[in-house]
Short mmCIF file of C-alpha atoms and ligand atoms in Angstrom, two decimals:
data_model
loop_
_atom_site.label_atom_id
_atom_site.label_comp_id
_atom_site.label_asym_id
_atom_site.label_seq_id
_atom_site.Cartn_x
_atom_site.Cartn_y
_atom_site.Cartn_z
CA MET A 1 92.71 98.02 95.97
CA LEU A 2 91.83 94.52 97.60
CA SER A 3 89.18 93.11 96.09
CA LYS A 4 88.11 90.92 99.08
CA VAL A 5 89.46 90.26 102.59
CA LEU A 6 88.68 87.27 104.98
CA ILE A 7 87.71 88.17 108.52
CA ALA A 8 89.06 85.89 110.41
CA ASN A 9 87.82 86.46 114.02
CA ARG A 10 84.04 87.19 115.48
CA GLY A 11 82.10 89.87 117.23
CA GLU A 12 82.26 93.19 117.37
CA ILE A 13 85.61 93.57 115.71
CA ALA A 14 84.59 91.19 112.99
CA CYS A 15 81.69 93.50 112.15
CA ARG A 16 83.91 96.77 112.25
CA VAL A 17 86.20 95.38 109.91
CA ILE A 18 82.91 94.07 107.36
CA ARG A 19 81.71 97.47 107.25
CA GLY A 20 85.08 99.10 106.74
CA CYS A 21 85.79 96.55 103.67
CA ARG A 22 82.34 97.40 102.39
CA GLU A 23 83.19 101.70 102.33
CA LEU A 24 86.10 100.90 100.16
CA GLY A 25 84.37 98.40 97.92
CA ILE A 26 86.01 95.52 99.05
CA LYS A 27 84.10 92.03 99.32
CA SER A 28 84.17 90.67 102.57
CA VAL A 29 84.19 87.03 104.06
CA ALA A 30 83.25 86.12 107.54
CA ILE A 31 83.84 82.96 109.50
CA PHE A 32 82.23 81.50 112.29
CA SER A 33 81.59 78.89 114.40
CA GLU A 34 78.12 76.64 114.64
CA VAL A 35 77.03 78.64 117.73
CA ASP A 36 77.73 82.13 116.07
CA ARG A 37 75.86 81.32 113.23
CA GLU A 38 73.07 83.96 114.05
CA SER A 39 75.72 86.72 115.08
CA LEU A 40 75.97 90.06 113.19
CA HIS A 41 79.14 89.64 111.83
CA VAL A 42 77.60 86.74 109.75
CA LYS A 43 74.31 88.87 108.48
CA LEU A 44 76.90 91.50 107.34
CA ALA A 45 79.29 89.73 105.73
CA ASP A 46 79.27 89.34 101.80
CA GLU A 47 79.93 85.42 102.47
CA ALA A 48 80.12 83.15 105.59
CA ILE A 49 81.78 80.37 105.76
CA CYS A 50 81.63 77.81 109.17
CA VAL A 51 85.35 76.79 110.55
CA GLY A 52 83.86 74.35 113.40
CA HIS A 53 81.82 73.89 116.37
CA GLY A 54 81.51 76.02 119.76
CA SER A 55 85.08 76.54 121.21
CA ASN A 56 87.65 78.23 120.11
CA GLY A 57 90.34 75.79 119.59
CA ASP A 58 87.66 73.81 117.43
CA SER A 59 86.84 76.99 115.16
CA TYR A 60 88.17 80.40 115.13
CA LEU A 61 91.76 78.95 116.52
CA ASN A 62 91.70 75.98 114.38
CA LEU A 63 94.42 76.69 112.19
CA ALA A 64 93.71 74.01 109.29
CA ASN A 65 89.96 75.09 108.76
CA VAL A 66 90.80 78.85 109.07
CA LEU A 67 93.29 78.45 106.60
CA MET A 68 91.46 76.09 104.26
CA ALA A 69 88.33 78.64 104.42
CA CYS A 70 90.83 81.43 103.15
CA GLN A 71 91.70 79.15 100.05
CA ILE A 72 87.98 78.41 99.66
CA SER A 73 86.95 81.71 99.64
CA GLY A 74 89.30 83.06 97.22
CA ALA A 75 90.44 86.26 99.80
CA GLU A 76 93.11 88.26 98.19
CA ALA A 77 94.11 89.20 101.96
CA VAL A 78 92.88 88.17 105.70
CA HIS A 79 92.46 90.71 108.49
CA PRO A 80 92.81 89.12 111.88
CA GLY A 81 90.97 91.76 114.27
CA TYR A 82 92.50 90.95 117.54
CA GLY A 83 93.43 88.23 119.52
CA TYR A 84 92.64 85.46 118.17
CA PHE A 85 95.38 84.89 114.99
CA SER A 86 96.40 88.54 115.15
CA GLU A 87 99.76 88.00 116.76
CA ARG A 88 100.91 84.86 115.79
CA ALA A 89 103.59 85.21 113.21
CA ASN A 90 102.94 81.31 112.17
CA PHE A 91 99.49 82.64 111.02
CA ALA A 92 100.78 85.34 108.95
CA VAL A 93 103.84 82.63 107.43
CA ALA A 94 101.11 80.49 106.66
CA LEU A 95 99.08 82.88 104.96
CA GLU A 96 102.35 84.10 102.48
CA SER A 97 102.69 80.61 101.93
CA LEU A 98 99.62 80.37 100.27
CA GLY A 99 99.92 83.75 98.17
CA ILE A 100 97.38 85.65 100.48
CA LYS A 101 98.30 89.17 102.10
CA PHE A 102 98.35 89.65 106.16
CA VAL A 103 96.24 93.12 106.89
CA GLY A 104 99.21 94.13 109.36
CA PRO A 105 102.70 94.18 109.91
CA PRO A 106 105.51 92.22 108.41
CA THR A 107 106.34 88.61 109.98
CA ALA A 108 109.77 89.58 110.98
CA ALA A 109 108.18 92.95 113.18
CA ILE A 110 105.48 90.36 115.02
CA GLU A 111 108.17 88.49 115.86
CA ALA A 112 110.12 90.76 117.24
CA MET A 113 107.53 92.59 119.24
CA GLY A 114 105.89 89.06 120.04
CA ASP A 115 107.44 88.24 123.45
CA LYS A 116 107.80 91.23 126.68
CA ALA A 117 111.67 90.74 126.66
CA SER A 118 112.72 90.96 123.02
CA ALA A 119 109.99 93.78 122.76
CA LYS A 120 111.60 95.65 125.36
CA LYS A 121 115.43 94.78 124.52
CA ALA A 122 114.00 96.59 121.03
CA ALA A 123 113.14 99.73 123.15
CA ILE A 124 116.33 99.89 125.01
CA ALA A 125 118.22 99.67 121.54
CA CYS A 126 116.07 102.76 120.79
CA ASP A 127 116.91 104.92 123.40
CA CYS A 128 113.25 104.14 124.76
CA PRO A 129 112.77 104.42 128.61
CA VAL A 130 111.81 101.15 129.88
CA VAL A 131 110.52 99.59 133.37
CA PRO A 132 113.84 98.68 135.61
CA GLY A 133 113.80 94.68 135.45
CA SER A 134 115.56 91.66 134.40
CA ASP A 135 117.50 91.53 131.19
CA GLY A 136 115.13 89.31 129.54
CA ALA A 137 113.72 85.90 130.87
CA VAL A 138 114.65 84.90 134.21
CA PRO A 139 116.22 81.60 134.48
CA THR A 140 115.42 80.00 138.18
CA GLU A 141 113.68 81.19 141.29
CA SER A 142 116.98 81.68 142.96
CA ASP A 143 117.99 84.38 139.97
CA ALA A 144 114.76 85.91 140.64
CA LEU A 145 115.46 86.49 144.12
CA VAL A 146 118.77 88.30 143.25
CA ILE A 147 117.14 90.09 140.46
CA ALA A 148 113.79 91.70 142.85
CA GLU A 149 116.56 92.07 145.46
CA LYS A 150 118.72 94.50 142.98
CA ILE A 151 115.64 96.03 141.57
CA GLY A 152 113.44 96.44 144.65
CA TYR A 153 110.00 95.80 145.93
CA PRO A 154 107.37 95.42 144.68
CA VAL A 155 108.18 93.70 141.74
CA LEU A 156 105.92 92.05 139.17
CA LEU A 157 106.43 88.68 137.44
CA LYS A 158 105.12 88.62 133.87
CA ALA A 159 104.76 85.51 131.66
CA VAL A 160 107.22 86.60 128.48
CA ALA A 161 104.35 85.86 125.98
CA GLY A 162 101.60 87.22 128.31
CA GLY A 163 98.82 89.35 126.56
CA GLY A 164 95.18 89.99 127.83
CA GLY A 165 96.17 91.12 131.20
CA ARG A 166 96.81 87.56 132.33
CA GLY A 167 100.21 85.98 133.88
CA ILE A 168 100.89 89.21 136.18
CA ARG A 169 101.52 88.72 139.53
CA ARG A 170 102.64 91.35 142.08
CA VAL A 171 105.52 90.21 144.46
CA ASP A 172 105.70 92.29 147.81
CA ALA A 173 108.58 90.84 149.77
CA PRO A 174 111.22 88.22 149.21
CA GLU A 175 109.67 85.61 151.53
CA GLU A 176 106.30 85.79 148.81
CA LEU A 177 108.59 85.11 145.86
CA ALA A 178 108.83 81.47 145.95
CA GLY A 179 105.07 80.61 145.99
CA LEU A 180 104.09 83.16 143.33
CA TRP A 181 107.17 82.23 141.03
CA LYS A 182 105.85 78.58 140.89
CA MET A 183 102.17 79.98 140.43
CA ALA A 184 102.95 82.29 137.78
CA GLN A 185 105.30 79.52 135.87
CA ALA A 186 102.22 77.28 135.69
CA GLU A 187 99.87 79.82 134.67
CA ALA A 188 102.09 81.08 131.82
CA GLN A 189 102.44 77.71 130.95
CA ALA A 190 98.98 76.82 130.73
CA SER A 191 97.73 79.56 129.10
CA PHE A 192 100.64 80.77 126.43
CA GLY A 193 102.39 77.74 125.81
CA SER A 194 105.22 79.12 127.39
CA GLY A 195 106.64 79.31 131.47
CA GLU A 196 108.99 81.90 130.78
CA ILE A 197 108.72 84.64 133.23
CA LEU A 198 110.12 88.41 133.37
CA ILE A 199 110.57 90.71 136.30
CA GLU A 200 110.21 94.35 136.41
CA LYS A 201 110.04 96.92 139.17
CA CYS A 202 106.22 97.40 139.76
CA VAL A 203 105.65 101.16 139.05
CA VAL A 204 102.75 102.17 141.87
CA ASN A 205 99.78 103.18 140.86
CA PRO A 206 100.65 104.70 137.15
CA ARG A 207 98.77 105.61 134.19
CA HIS A 208 98.74 103.45 131.14
CA VAL A 209 99.09 105.78 127.93
CA GLU A 210 99.64 103.91 124.75
CA ILE A 211 100.44 105.54 121.43
CA GLN A 212 98.83 104.54 118.09
CA ILE A 213 101.43 104.51 115.12
CA ILE A 214 100.57 103.50 111.55
CA GLY A 215 103.11 102.95 108.98
CA ASP A 216 102.89 102.23 105.23
CA SER A 217 105.19 99.96 103.24
CA PHE A 218 107.07 103.04 101.95
CA GLY A 219 109.14 103.98 105.01
CA ASN A 220 106.17 106.62 106.35
CA MET A 221 105.23 106.13 109.93
CA ILE A 222 103.13 108.57 111.82
CA TYR A 223 101.34 108.58 115.61
CA LEU A 224 98.06 109.46 115.68
CA GLY A 225 97.93 110.74 119.66
CA GLU A 226 97.90 108.75 122.74
CA ARG A 227 94.94 106.98 124.47
CA GLU A 228 94.34 106.92 128.20
CA CYS A 229 93.62 103.46 129.44
CA SER A 230 94.00 103.36 133.75
CA ILE A 231 90.82 102.43 133.80
CA GLN A 232 91.25 98.71 134.71
CA ASN A 233 89.50 95.76 136.24
CA LEU A 234 91.40 93.33 138.82
CA ARG A 235 92.77 91.31 136.23
CA HIS A 236 94.31 94.70 134.44
CA GLN A 237 92.15 94.39 131.71
CA LYS A 238 90.90 97.89 130.17
CA LEU A 239 87.55 98.66 130.84
CA VAL A 240 87.26 102.56 129.93
CA GLU A 241 89.69 104.24 127.35
CA GLU A 242 89.92 107.75 126.51
CA ALA A 243 91.67 110.11 124.01
CA PRO A 244 93.81 112.64 124.45
CA TYR A 245 95.13 112.15 128.08
CA ALA A 246 94.30 115.56 128.81
CA ASP A 247 96.60 116.17 131.57
CA LEU A 248 99.79 115.04 129.48
CA PRO A 249 101.59 118.23 128.49
CA PRO A 250 102.34 118.49 124.67
CA GLU A 251 106.15 118.08 125.05
CA VAL A 252 105.90 114.60 126.97
CA ARG A 253 102.96 113.62 124.14
CA LYS A 254 105.70 114.51 121.59
CA ARG A 255 108.33 112.55 122.99
CA MET A 256 106.23 109.84 123.41
CA GLY A 257 104.84 109.99 119.78
CA GLU A 258 108.50 109.73 118.50
CA CYS A 259 109.47 107.18 121.02
CA ALA A 260 106.92 104.78 119.36
CA VAL A 261 107.60 105.62 115.68
CA ARG A 262 111.33 104.85 116.77
CA VAL A 263 110.80 101.69 118.48
CA ALA A 264 108.23 100.38 115.59
CA SER A 265 110.58 101.53 112.94
CA SER A 266 113.38 99.79 114.45
CA VAL A 267 111.96 96.08 113.67
CA GLY A 268 110.42 97.23 110.23
CA TYR A 269 106.66 97.95 111.07
CA GLN A 270 104.28 98.60 108.98
CA ASN A 271 100.60 99.00 109.23
CA ALA A 272 98.57 99.89 112.45
CA GLY A 273 100.12 99.11 115.73
CA THR A 274 100.27 100.13 119.61
CA VAL A 275 102.86 101.10 121.51
CA GLU A 276 102.17 100.68 125.13
CA PHE A 277 103.94 102.81 128.41
CA LEU A 278 103.28 103.50 131.81
CA VAL A 279 103.51 107.13 132.98
CA ASP A 280 104.39 108.06 136.36
CA SER A 281 103.25 111.14 138.89
CA ASN A 282 105.99 112.82 137.32
CA ASN A 283 105.07 112.15 133.73
CA ASP A 284 108.19 110.01 133.16
CA PHE A 285 107.12 107.29 130.78
CA TYR A 286 108.41 104.03 130.66
CA PHE A 287 107.94 101.45 127.20
CA LEU A 288 105.46 98.73 128.56
CA GLU A 289 105.08 96.52 125.57
CA MET A 290 104.28 96.79 121.70
CA ASN A 291 100.59 95.38 120.05
CA THR A 292 101.02 94.43 116.88
CA ARG A 293 97.71 94.88 115.80
CA LEU A 294 94.55 96.92 115.67
CA GLN A 295 93.60 97.49 119.20
CA VAL A 296 90.38 97.12 121.04
CA GLU A 297 90.26 100.94 121.81
CA HIS A 298 91.09 101.95 118.54
CA PRO A 299 87.50 104.08 118.03
CA VAL A 300 88.58 106.87 120.49
CA THR A 301 91.51 107.66 118.24
CA GLU A 302 88.83 107.80 115.42
CA GLU A 303 86.57 110.06 116.93
CA ILE A 304 89.08 112.72 117.70
CA THR A 305 91.59 112.40 114.61
CA GLY A 306 88.73 112.01 112.39
CA ILE A 307 90.68 109.27 110.80
CA ASP A 308 89.14 105.55 110.09
CA LEU A 309 92.21 102.88 110.93
CA VAL A 310 90.55 99.80 109.41
CA HIS A 311 90.31 102.01 106.19
CA LEU A 312 94.07 102.68 106.58
CA MET A 313 95.23 99.51 106.92
CA LEU A 314 93.33 97.90 103.80
CA GLN A 315 94.75 100.53 102.41
CA ILE A 316 98.45 100.02 103.52
CA THR A 317 98.08 96.55 102.61
CA SER A 318 96.87 96.85 99.01
CA GLY A 319 100.21 99.14 98.81
CA LEU A 320 99.51 102.43 98.69
CA PRO A 321 101.26 104.95 100.52
CA LEU A 322 99.88 106.91 103.94
CA PRO A 323 97.47 109.64 102.73
CA ILE A 324 98.75 111.95 105.27
CA SER A 325 101.86 113.23 107.26
CA GLN A 326 102.61 114.03 111.08
CA GLU A 327 101.82 117.58 110.38
CA ASP A 328 98.31 116.69 109.17
CA VAL A 329 97.39 114.86 112.35
CA GLU A 330 94.85 117.47 114.40
CA ILE A 331 93.54 116.02 117.24
CA SER A 332 89.98 117.87 118.22
CA GLY A 333 87.73 116.80 120.99
CA HIS A 334 87.56 114.08 123.46
CA ALA A 335 86.62 110.64 123.29
CA ILE A 336 85.50 107.67 125.62
CA GLU A 337 85.23 103.90 125.35
CA ALA A 338 83.42 101.61 127.80
CA ARG A 339 83.61 98.40 127.30
CA ILE A 340 79.91 96.33 127.88
CA THR A 341 80.68 92.73 129.23
CA ALA A 342 78.28 90.08 129.92
CA GLN A 343 79.95 90.12 133.47
CA ASP A 344 77.46 90.16 136.77
CA PRO A 345 78.61 92.86 139.08
CA ASP A 346 76.76 91.04 141.97
CA LYS A 347 78.51 87.98 141.05
CA ASP A 348 82.36 88.84 141.19
CA PHE A 349 82.03 89.32 137.60
CA ALA A 350 81.29 85.90 136.86
CA PRO A 351 80.53 85.51 132.98
CA SER A 352 76.44 85.66 132.60
CA THR A 353 75.18 83.44 129.27
CA GLY A 354 71.79 83.09 127.32
CA ARG A 355 69.83 84.40 125.19
CA ILE A 356 69.32 88.24 125.04
CA THR A 357 65.79 88.96 125.37
CA GLY A 358 65.66 92.92 125.11
CA TRP A 359 68.15 95.35 123.98
CA ARG A 360 67.83 99.05 123.76
CA ALA A 361 71.18 100.96 122.71
CA PRO A 362 71.97 104.43 123.38
CA GLY A 363 71.72 106.85 120.78
CA GLY A 364 72.07 110.69 120.29
CA ARG A 365 74.90 112.92 118.65
CA GLY A 366 78.37 111.86 119.46
CA VAL A 367 77.54 108.03 120.47
CA ARG A 368 78.53 105.39 118.37
CA MET A 369 77.89 101.74 119.27
CA GLU A 370 80.22 98.74 118.03
CA THR A 371 78.62 95.45 118.90
CA HIS A 372 77.77 91.70 117.25
CA CYS A 373 74.99 91.77 119.41
CA TYR A 374 71.12 92.45 119.10
CA ALA A 375 67.44 91.14 120.88
CA GLY A 376 67.20 87.74 120.32
CA PHE A 377 71.46 87.06 120.08
CA SER A 378 72.60 84.45 122.37
CA VAL A 379 75.68 84.60 124.28
CA SER A 380 77.43 81.55 124.36
CA PRO A 381 79.94 80.57 127.31
CA PHE A 382 82.87 79.85 124.79
CA TYR A 383 84.37 83.36 124.10
CA ASP A 384 85.11 86.72 125.35
CA PRO A 385 82.50 88.17 127.31
CA LEU A 386 82.74 91.64 124.96
CA LEU A 387 79.00 92.61 124.13
CA ALA A 388 79.69 96.28 122.82
CA LYS A 389 81.92 99.21 123.17
CA LEU A 390 79.86 102.34 123.85
CA ILE A 391 82.25 105.34 122.28
CA VAL A 392 80.88 108.84 122.90
CA ARG A 393 82.37 112.47 121.83
CA GLY A 394 82.51 115.76 123.15
CA ARG A 395 84.24 118.70 122.77
CA THR A 396 86.03 118.52 125.95
CA ARG A 397 86.28 115.62 128.61
CA GLU A 398 83.44 117.24 130.70
CA GLU A 399 81.11 116.75 127.73
CA ALA A 400 82.19 113.37 126.79
CA VAL A 401 81.66 112.33 130.42
CA THR A 402 78.30 113.78 130.55
CA LYS A 403 77.30 111.83 127.40
CA LEU A 404 79.09 108.67 128.45
CA GLN A 405 76.55 108.79 131.84
CA THR A 406 73.89 109.72 129.59
CA ALA A 407 74.48 106.44 127.51
CA LEU A 408 74.83 104.32 129.91
CA HIS A 409 72.09 105.08 131.59
CA GLU A 410 69.84 104.52 128.53
CA PHE A 411 71.52 101.44 127.62
CA GLU A 412 69.11 98.82 128.69
CA ILE A 413 70.27 94.56 128.18
CA GLU A 414 67.46 92.22 129.14
CA GLY A 415 68.02 88.34 129.64
CA ILE A 416 71.42 88.14 130.61
CA ALA A 417 73.54 90.33 132.78
CA SER A 418 75.84 92.61 132.17
CA ASN A 419 78.46 95.12 133.80
CA ILE A 420 76.67 98.45 132.86
CA PRO A 421 75.15 98.74 136.28
CA PHE A 422 78.88 98.59 137.56
CA LEU A 423 79.87 100.83 134.98
CA ARG A 424 77.03 103.90 135.50
CA ARG A 425 78.43 103.74 139.28
CA LEU A 426 82.16 104.20 138.09
CA VAL A 427 81.73 106.83 135.78
CA ALA A 428 79.19 108.79 138.08
CA SER A 429 82.83 109.10 140.82
CA GLU A 430 83.99 112.17 142.09
CA GLY A 431 87.53 110.57 140.92
CA TYR A 432 86.45 109.77 137.44
CA GLU A 433 84.77 112.46 136.37
CA THR A 434 87.77 114.78 137.58
CA GLY A 435 89.89 112.76 135.85
CA GLN A 436 91.97 111.92 138.98
CA PHE A 437 92.81 108.28 138.78
CA ASP A 438 95.42 105.95 137.75
CA THR A 439 95.89 101.71 137.33
CA GLY A 440 94.80 101.58 141.04
CA PHE A 441 91.32 103.14 140.79
CA VAL A 442 88.64 100.24 140.12
CA PRO A 443 90.39 97.92 142.77
CA ARG A 444 89.88 100.86 145.08
CA PHE A 445 86.63 101.94 143.92
CA LEU A 446 85.48 98.08 144.30
CA ALA A 447 87.24 97.99 147.96
CA GLY A 448 84.86 100.60 148.65
CA GLU A 449 87.25 103.51 149.34
CA ALA A 450 86.54 107.21 149.35
CA LEU A 451 87.81 108.49 145.94
P1 LIG B 501 93.83 95.74 123.74
O1 LIG B 501 95.38 95.96 124.27
O2 LIG B 501 93.69 95.85 122.41
O3 LIG B 501 93.09 96.75 124.57
P2 LIG B 501 92.99 93.33 125.45
O4 LIG B 501 94.52 93.24 126.11
O5 LIG B 501 92.22 93.86 126.07
O6 LIG B 501 93.37 94.56 124.25
O7 LIG B 501 93.10 92.07 124.62
C1 LIG B 501 92.15 92.11 123.45
C2 LIG B 501 91.64 90.85 123.10
O8 LIG B 501 92.63 90.08 122.76
C3 LIG B 501 90.73 90.40 124.45
O9 LIG B 501 89.77 89.55 123.76
C4 LIG B 501 91.78 89.16 124.97
O10 LIG B 501 91.40 88.23 125.77
C5 LIG B 501 92.96 88.92 123.56
N1 LIG B 501 93.94 88.65 124.04
C6 LIG B 501 95.13 89.69 124.20
N2 LIG B 501 96.18 88.85 123.73
C7 LIG B 501 96.12 87.98 123.93
C8 LIG B 501 96.79 86.68 123.75
N3 LIG B 501 98.43 86.79 123.86
N4 LIG B 501 96.65 85.15 123.88
C9 LIG B 501 95.16 85.03 123.88
N5 LIG B 501 94.34 86.30 123.57
C10 LIG B 501 94.49 87.38 124.15
P1 LIG B 502 99.17 92.60 128.88
O1 LIG B 502 100.29 91.80 127.78
O2 LIG B 502 98.79 91.93 129.60
O3 LIG B 502 98.71 93.91 128.10
P2 LIG B 502 101.11 94.66 129.77
O4 LIG B 502 102.35 94.66 130.18
O5 LIG B 502 100.68 95.54 128.56
O6 LIG B 502 100.61 93.18 129.88
O7 LIG B 502 100.18 95.35 131.38
C1 LIG B 502 98.91 95.40 131.63
C2 LIG B 502 98.58 96.17 132.53
O8 LIG B 502 99.47 95.77 133.57
C3 LIG B 502 99.19 97.82 132.29
O9 LIG B 502 98.46 98.24 131.88
C4 LIG B 502 99.35 98.05 134.02
O10 LIG B 502 97.88 98.51 134.42
C5 LIG B 502 99.97 96.82 134.59
N1 LIG B 502 101.47 96.53 134.53
C6 LIG B 502 102.50 96.01 133.58
N2 LIG B 502 103.62 96.66 133.97
C7 LIG B 502 103.47 97.20 135.10
C8 LIG B 502 104.61 97.54 136.30
N3 LIG B 502 105.92 97.15 135.88
N4 LIG B 502 104.30 98.43 137.09
C9 LIG B 502 102.97 98.35 137.36
N5 LIG B 502 102.16 97.93 136.60
C10 LIG B 502 102.04 97.19 135.44
MG1 LIG B 503 99.34 95.56 127.39
#
């Protein structure tokens, strides 16, 4: 087993991984920025090293500083969490050259799945259905017009290097294309350092369903069921996720799971990863992309399988084989996660920052909290607005929904605004309660449409 791991991240996910390390007897090293000095992840770790000032570029994304922290600490391996360096092949390569292990897939697998165009190619090669669209990046605006005409409107323009819901534009008619094309390109260039754009058929009001996979270095790979993530904000960012997707026919679940394993295996994948699909109203599914890291919403999978994904990731990096096979995976109960963010629903979800003066977290049976916050902690404007993940578990979806409603009712944060009041309304809506929703649900809810 590894003896010391550095966590190249902050916030709730750093806390999550630090706890996992401690449970396995692994020493943990946190990194932090000056403004994060009081964050819980710094307090929970065995050691902590400052890597810069406030902004991400100065600190958590400062490659030289983070690598130096890895070396100084004597860590044998680095867990990247999600976001930050988690899907950057150059980080894994740099670690390798220092003789430090990366808790994640091999570099070649990160590269193969790193952009949406090559990921789709890998899926097609495995006979996995994909959303109809361009064959890779589209060179010019006039090519875009031709392709869009061929696949039929509406279409989406997507940044090939995109992620986190950014860089996606919907085009409903040819006359809109020129303007949106330029916007999408500029946005992609600014956000991801590459202006490459691909075109995809816009599946109208699909479900977002993703499969968790995990593989070891001995060629064993399994899938751990699906997560339903259709409750997304206006910018395609997930808000509430659940597992399992109760209305998914078992036969479709099996085909999706096998598809995910096939695609991941084809690029030599190891460790934890997620294959994302869109599912239409006929339960036909289409490969969307693969996230080559631990996903924000991984706890709902842990809750219904009883498997600790962070433990498995660390064990696999230690060179151990997967302790279970596909037949051992049992799904039981229903779990839901709500992302609590410092965003003000009364101000168009603008970020809210400042000192948290009061923090009354929910509790009770079947309630799990993942957070780095507490009363007295200051939320800075530099980082992602995620404050906490509230995860609930019940025997059935109905029980889990009731628990989520109760827990959100209990949850009080003072000093800064949060999206809790909005989440309370959302999960009390009939559409949410009955599970009859798709990726267009939140936009319709915000527009005040009857649901
Ligand atoms: P998940 O699919 O795990 O729910 P998200 O898409 O919500 O993940 O992204 C997880 C985190 O990583 C968010 O904080 C998001 O802003 C960040 N993120 C995701 N992809 C990228 C990327 N390509 N570049 C920068 N940040 C990203
Ligand atoms: P990201 O890398 O930003 O996570 P994804 O390709 O995973 O981008 O898409 C994010 C979300 O955008 C999906 O969950 C879905 O809601 C929407 N979306 C993406 N592609 C399509 C599509 N072809 N048709 C309809 N919705 C889509
Ligand atoms: Mg995605």
